[in-house]
Tab-separated table of C-alpha atoms and ligand atoms in Angstrom:
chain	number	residue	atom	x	y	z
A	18	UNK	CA	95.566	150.005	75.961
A	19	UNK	CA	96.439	152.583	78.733
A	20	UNK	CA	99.322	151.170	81.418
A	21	UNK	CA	99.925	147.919	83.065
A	22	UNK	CA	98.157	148.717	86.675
A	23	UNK	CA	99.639	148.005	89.474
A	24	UNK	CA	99.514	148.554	93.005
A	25	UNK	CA	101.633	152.415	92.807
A	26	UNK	CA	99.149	153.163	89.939
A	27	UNK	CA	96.298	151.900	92.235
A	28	UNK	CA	97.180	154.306	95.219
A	29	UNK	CA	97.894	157.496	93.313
A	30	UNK	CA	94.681	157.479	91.475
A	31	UNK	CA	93.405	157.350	95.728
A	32	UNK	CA	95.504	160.412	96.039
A	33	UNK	CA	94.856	161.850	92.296
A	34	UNK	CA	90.498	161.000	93.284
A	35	UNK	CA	90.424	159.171	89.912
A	36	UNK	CA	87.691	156.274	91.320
A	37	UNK	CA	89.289	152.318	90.733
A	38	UNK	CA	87.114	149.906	89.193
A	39	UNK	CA	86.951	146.159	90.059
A	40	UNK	CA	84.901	143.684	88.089
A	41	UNK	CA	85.075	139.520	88.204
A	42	UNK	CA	86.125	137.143	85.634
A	43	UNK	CA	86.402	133.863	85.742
A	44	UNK	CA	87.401	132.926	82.118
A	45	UNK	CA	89.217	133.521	78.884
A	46	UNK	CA	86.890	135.690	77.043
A	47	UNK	CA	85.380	137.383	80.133
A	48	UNK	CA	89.311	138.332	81.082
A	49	UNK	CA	90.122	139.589	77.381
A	50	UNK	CA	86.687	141.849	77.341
A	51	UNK	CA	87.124	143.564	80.713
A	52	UNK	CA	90.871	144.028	79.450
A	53	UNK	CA	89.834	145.415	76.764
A	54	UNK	CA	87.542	147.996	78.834
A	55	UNK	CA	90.621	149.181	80.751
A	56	UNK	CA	88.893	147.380	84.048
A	57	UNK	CA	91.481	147.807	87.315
A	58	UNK	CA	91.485	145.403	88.793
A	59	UNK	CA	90.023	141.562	87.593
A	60	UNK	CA	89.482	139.527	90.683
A	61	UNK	CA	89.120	135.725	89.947
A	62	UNK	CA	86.553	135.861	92.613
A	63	UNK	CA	84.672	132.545	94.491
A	64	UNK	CA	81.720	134.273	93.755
A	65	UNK	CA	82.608	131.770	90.704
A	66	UNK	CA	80.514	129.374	92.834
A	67	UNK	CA	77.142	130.815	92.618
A	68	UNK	CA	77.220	132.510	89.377
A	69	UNK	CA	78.922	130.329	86.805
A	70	UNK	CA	78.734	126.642	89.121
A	71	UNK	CA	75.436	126.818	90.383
A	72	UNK	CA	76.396	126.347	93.911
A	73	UNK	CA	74.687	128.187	96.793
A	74	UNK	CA	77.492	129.437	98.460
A	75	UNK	CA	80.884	130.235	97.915
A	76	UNK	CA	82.295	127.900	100.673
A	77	UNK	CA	81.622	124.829	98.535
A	78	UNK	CA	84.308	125.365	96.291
A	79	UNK	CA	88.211	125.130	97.300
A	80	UNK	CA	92.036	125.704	95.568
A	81	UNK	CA	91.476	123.144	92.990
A	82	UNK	CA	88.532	124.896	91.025
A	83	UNK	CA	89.924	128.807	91.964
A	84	UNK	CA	93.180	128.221	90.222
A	85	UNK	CA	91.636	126.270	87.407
A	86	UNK	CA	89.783	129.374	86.934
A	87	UNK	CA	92.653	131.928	87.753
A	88	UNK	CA	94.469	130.145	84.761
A	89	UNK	CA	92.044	130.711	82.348
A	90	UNK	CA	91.778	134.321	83.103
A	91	UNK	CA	95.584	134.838	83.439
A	92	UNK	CA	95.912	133.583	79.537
A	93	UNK	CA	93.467	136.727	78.732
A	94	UNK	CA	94.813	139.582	81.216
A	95	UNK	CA	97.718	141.555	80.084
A	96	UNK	CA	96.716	145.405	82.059
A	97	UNK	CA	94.608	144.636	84.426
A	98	UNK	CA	95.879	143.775	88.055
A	99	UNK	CA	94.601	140.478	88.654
A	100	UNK	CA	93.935	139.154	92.198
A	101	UNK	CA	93.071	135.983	93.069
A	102	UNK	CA	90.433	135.320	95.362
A	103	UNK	CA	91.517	132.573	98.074
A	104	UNK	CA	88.507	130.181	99.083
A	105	UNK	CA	86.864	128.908	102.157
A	106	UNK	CA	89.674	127.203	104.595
A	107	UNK	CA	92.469	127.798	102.467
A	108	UNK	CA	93.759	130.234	104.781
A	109	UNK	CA	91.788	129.924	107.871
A	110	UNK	CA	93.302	126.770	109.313
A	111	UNK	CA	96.611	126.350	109.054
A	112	UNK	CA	99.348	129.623	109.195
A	113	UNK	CA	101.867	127.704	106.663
A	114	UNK	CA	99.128	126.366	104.928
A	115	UNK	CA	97.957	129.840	104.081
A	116	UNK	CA	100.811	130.688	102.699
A	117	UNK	CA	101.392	127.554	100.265
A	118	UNK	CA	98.083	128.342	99.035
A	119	UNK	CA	98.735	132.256	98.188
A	120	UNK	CA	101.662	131.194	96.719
A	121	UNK	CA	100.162	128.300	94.694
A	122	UNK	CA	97.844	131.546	93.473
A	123	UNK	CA	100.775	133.608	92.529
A	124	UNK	CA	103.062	130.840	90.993
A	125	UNK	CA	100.574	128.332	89.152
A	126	UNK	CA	98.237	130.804	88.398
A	127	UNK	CA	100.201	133.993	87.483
A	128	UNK	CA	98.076	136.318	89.628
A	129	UNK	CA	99.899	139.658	90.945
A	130	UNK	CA	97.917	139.336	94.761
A	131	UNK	CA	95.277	137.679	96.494
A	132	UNK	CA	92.381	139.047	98.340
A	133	UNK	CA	91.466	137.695	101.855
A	134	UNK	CA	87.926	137.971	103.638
A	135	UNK	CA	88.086	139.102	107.561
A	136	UNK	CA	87.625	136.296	110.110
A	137	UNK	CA	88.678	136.471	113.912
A	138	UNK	CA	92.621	136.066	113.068
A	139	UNK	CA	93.228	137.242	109.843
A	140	UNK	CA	95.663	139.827	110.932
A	141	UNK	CA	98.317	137.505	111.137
A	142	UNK	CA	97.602	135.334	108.178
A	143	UNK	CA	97.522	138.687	106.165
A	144	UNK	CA	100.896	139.406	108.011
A	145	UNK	CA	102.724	136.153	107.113
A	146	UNK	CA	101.184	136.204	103.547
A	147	UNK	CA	102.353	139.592	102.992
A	148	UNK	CA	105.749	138.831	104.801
A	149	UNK	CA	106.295	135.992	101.987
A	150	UNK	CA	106.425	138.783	99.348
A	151	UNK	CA	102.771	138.021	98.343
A	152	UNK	CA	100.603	141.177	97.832
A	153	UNK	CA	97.064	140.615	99.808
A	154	UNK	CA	93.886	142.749	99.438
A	155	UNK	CA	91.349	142.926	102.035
A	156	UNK	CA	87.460	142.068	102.488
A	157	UNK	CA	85.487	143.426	105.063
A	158	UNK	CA	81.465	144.176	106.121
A	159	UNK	CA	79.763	141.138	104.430
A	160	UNK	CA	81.999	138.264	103.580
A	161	UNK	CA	79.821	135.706	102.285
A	162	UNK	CA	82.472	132.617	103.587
A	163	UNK	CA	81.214	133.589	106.911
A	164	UNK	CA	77.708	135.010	106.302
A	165	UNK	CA	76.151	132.453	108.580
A	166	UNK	CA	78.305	133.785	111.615
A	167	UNK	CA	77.010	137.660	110.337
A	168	UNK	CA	73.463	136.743	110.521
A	169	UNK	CA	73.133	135.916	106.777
A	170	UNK	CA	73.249	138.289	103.683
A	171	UNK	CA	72.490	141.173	105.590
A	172	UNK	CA	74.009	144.839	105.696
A	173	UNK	CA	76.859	145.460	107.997
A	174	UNK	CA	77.616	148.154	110.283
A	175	UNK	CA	74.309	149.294	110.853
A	176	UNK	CA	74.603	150.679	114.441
A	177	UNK	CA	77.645	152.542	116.212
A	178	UNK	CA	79.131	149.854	117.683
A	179	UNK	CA	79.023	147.686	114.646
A	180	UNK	CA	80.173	150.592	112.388
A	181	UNK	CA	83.358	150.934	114.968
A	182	UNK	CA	84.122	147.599	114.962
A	183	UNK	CA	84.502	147.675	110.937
A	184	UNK	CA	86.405	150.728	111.051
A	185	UNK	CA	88.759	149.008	113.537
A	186	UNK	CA	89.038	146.039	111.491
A	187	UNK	CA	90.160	148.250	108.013
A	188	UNK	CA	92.740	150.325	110.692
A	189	UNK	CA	93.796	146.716	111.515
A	190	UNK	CA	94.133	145.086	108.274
A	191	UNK	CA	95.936	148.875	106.856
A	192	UNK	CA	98.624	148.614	109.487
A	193	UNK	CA	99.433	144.912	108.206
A	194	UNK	CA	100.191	146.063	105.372
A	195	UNK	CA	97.150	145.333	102.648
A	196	UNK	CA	97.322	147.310	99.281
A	197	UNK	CA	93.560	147.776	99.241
A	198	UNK	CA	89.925	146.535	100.810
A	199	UNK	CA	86.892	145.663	99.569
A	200	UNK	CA	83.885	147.036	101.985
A	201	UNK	CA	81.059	144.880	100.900
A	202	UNK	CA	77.494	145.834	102.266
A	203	UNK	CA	77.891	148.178	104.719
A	204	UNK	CA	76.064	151.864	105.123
A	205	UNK	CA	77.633	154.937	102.801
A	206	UNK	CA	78.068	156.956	105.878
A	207	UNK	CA	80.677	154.024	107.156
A	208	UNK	CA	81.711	153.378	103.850
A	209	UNK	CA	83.126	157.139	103.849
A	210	UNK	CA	84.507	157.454	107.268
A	211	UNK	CA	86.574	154.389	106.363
A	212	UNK	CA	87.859	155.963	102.928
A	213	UNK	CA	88.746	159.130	104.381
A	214	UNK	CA	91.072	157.496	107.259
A	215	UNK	CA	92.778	155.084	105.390
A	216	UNK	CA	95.662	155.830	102.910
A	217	UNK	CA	94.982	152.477	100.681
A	218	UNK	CA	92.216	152.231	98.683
A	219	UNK	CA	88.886	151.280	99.701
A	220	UNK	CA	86.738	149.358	96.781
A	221	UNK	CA	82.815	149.335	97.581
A	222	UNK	CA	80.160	146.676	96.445
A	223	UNK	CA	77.297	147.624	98.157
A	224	UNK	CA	79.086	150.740	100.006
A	225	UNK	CA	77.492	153.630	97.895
A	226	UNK	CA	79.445	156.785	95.883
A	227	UNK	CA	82.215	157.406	98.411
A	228	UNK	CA	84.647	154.618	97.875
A	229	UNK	CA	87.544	154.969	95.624
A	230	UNK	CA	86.263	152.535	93.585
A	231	UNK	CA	83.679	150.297	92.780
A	232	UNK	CA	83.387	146.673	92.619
A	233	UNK	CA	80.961	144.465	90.777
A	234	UNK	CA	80.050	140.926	90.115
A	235	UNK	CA	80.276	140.616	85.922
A	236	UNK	CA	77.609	138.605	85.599
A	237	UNK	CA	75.215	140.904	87.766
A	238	UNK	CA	76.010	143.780	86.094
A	239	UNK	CA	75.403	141.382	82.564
A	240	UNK	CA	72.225	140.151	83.093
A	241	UNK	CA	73.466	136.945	83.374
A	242	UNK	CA	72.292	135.515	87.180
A	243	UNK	CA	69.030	135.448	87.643
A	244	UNK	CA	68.819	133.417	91.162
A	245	UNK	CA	69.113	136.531	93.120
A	246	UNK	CA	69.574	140.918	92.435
A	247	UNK	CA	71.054	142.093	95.521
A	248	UNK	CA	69.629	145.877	95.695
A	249	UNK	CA	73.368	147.555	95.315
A	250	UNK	CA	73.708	145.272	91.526
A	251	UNK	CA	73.186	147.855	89.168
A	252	UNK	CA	71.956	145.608	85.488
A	253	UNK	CA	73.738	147.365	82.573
A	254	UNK	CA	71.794	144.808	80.400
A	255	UNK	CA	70.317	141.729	80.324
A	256	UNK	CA	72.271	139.428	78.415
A	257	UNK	CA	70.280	136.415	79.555
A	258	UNK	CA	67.466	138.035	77.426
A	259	UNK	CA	69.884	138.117	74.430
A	260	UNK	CA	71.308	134.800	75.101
A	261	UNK	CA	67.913	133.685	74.945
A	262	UNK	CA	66.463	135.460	71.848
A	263	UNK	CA	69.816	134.461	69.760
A	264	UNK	CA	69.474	130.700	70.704
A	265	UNK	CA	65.926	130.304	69.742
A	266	UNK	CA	66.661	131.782	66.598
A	267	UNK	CA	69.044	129.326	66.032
A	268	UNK	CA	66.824	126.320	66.946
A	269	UNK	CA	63.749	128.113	64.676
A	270	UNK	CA	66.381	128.209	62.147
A	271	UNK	CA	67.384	124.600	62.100
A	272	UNK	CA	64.217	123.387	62.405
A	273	UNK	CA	63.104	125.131	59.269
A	274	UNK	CA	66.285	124.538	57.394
A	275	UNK	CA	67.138	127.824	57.200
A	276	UNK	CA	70.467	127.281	58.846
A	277	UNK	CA	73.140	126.260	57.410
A	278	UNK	CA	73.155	128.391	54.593
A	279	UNK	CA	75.055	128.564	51.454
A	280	UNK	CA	77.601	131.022	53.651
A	281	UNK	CA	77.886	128.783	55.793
A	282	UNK	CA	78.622	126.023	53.974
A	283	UNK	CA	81.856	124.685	51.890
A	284	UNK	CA	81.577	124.169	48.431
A	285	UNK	CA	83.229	120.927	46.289
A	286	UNK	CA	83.370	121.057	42.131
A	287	UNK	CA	80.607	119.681	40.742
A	288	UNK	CA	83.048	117.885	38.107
A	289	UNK	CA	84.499	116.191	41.965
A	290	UNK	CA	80.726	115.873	42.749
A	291	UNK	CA	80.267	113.888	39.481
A	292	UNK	CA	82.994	111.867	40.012
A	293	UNK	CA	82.086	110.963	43.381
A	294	UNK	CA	78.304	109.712	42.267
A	295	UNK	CA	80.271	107.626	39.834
A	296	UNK	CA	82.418	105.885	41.845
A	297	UNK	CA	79.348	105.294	44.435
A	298	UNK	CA	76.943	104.391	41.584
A	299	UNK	CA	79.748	101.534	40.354
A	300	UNK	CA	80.343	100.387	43.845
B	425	KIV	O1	84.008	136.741	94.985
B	425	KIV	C1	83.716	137.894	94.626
B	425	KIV	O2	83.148	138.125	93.556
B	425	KIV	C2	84.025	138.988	95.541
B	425	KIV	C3	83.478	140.339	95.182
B	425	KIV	C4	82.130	140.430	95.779
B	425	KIV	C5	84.347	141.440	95.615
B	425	KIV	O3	84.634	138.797	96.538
């Protein structure tokens, strides 16, 4: 295991080029494998709500489930920086609010930072979250929480104006004081401009080569959702395939008696054997 990251490691390897990587868990053994891989950064993220609840969008879940979650991955995470992803209207409502909740994300769940999507005043949520000694990372260009206000699942950014408004809004959220953003879905072109005039990090999904690091979904990138394949998921493998192959063995198996085997099976004397027919046969 290389060194615990944190957020000074996280900037010099911005200044050093060395690209970040960012992948979700949202469990124990998903934590303890991407650990194990030397992953950045482990976001608990909401995106929880599609790919492992079956929901259709992340705004249907809230603290209760995120931190439920956050636990689990916290008991597996031990280099990694771990952020916790803060849910629909758990920050949007109420300034003190916000704050109770990043704590609650920091305190109960042992996360190191939480990560924020952009909505109308998010500067000073960030502000007051940050000013409570809470570290917050920053989402910008799609953020599915508000995708219906964006015009749906759509790139960002597309035009000039749109594409200025972004690069205002990472300027914005960099001068509050954020450790790093996540640019989801916006064009390469943007995705560079932004890199190149902000010190903190900028971590693409859907942003193309020019971030300093890259972001994915785990169980995109594992074959493991097969609702939807946004074009910017890259599958490593298809583990659904896999899953599927290994579990109809297993039900072949049974039904032929096949499974359980002698290895897989615990063994008695046969002098305790005996003795047990007897004592049923005199019974
Ligand atoms: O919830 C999530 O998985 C995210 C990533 C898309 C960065 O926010």
């Amino acid at each position: 295991m290389t060194d615990k990251v944190s957020i000074e490691s996280l900037l010099k390897k911005k200044s050093d080029r060395i690209p970040i990587t960012l992948l979700t868990a949202y469990d124990y053994p998903m934590g303890s494998i991407l650990d194990s891989c030397d992953i950045d950064i482990i976001l608990v993220g909401d995106s929880v709500a599609n790919v492992v609840l079956g929901l259709e969008s992340t705004t249907s879940i809230g603290m209760y489930e995120m931190l439920h979650h956050a636990k689990a991955v916290r008991r597996a995470v031990k280099r990694a920086l771990l952020v916790g992803d803060m849910p629909y209207e758990s920050y949007q409502l109420d300034q003190k609010d916000s704050v109770k909740n990043a704590r609650r994300f920091m305190d109960e769940a042992g996360c190191e930072a939480v990560k924020l999507e952009w909505f109308d005043s998010c500067c000073q949520t960030t502000a007051d979250i940050i000013n409570a000694g809470i570290p917050v990372m920053g989402h910008i260009g799609l953020t599915p929480q508000t995708a219906d206000k964006l015009g749906g699942f759509k790139v960002q950014g597309k035009d000039a104006q749109a594409a200025r408004k972004l690069i205002d809004e990472a300027l914005l959220l960099e001068k509050t004081g954020i450790f790093a953003i996540v640019l989801e879905c916006i064009p390469d072109a943007l995705a560079g401009i932004i890199t190149e005039k902000l010190k903190i990090p900028t971590i693409g999904i859907g942003a193309g080569p020019r971030c300093d690091g890259q972001a994915l979904v785990t169980h995109d990138l594992l074959g493991l959702f097969e609702k939807h394949r946004p074009k910017f998921v890259k599958e490593y493998v298809n583990l659904s395939e896999e899953m599927r192959k290994a579990i109809s063995a297993y039900r072949s198996e049974v039904e032929e008696r096949i499974f359980p085997s002698k290895e897989h099976s615990y063994t008695m004397k046969d002098s305790e054997v005996q003795k047990l027919k007897g004592a049923a046969t005199q019974k």
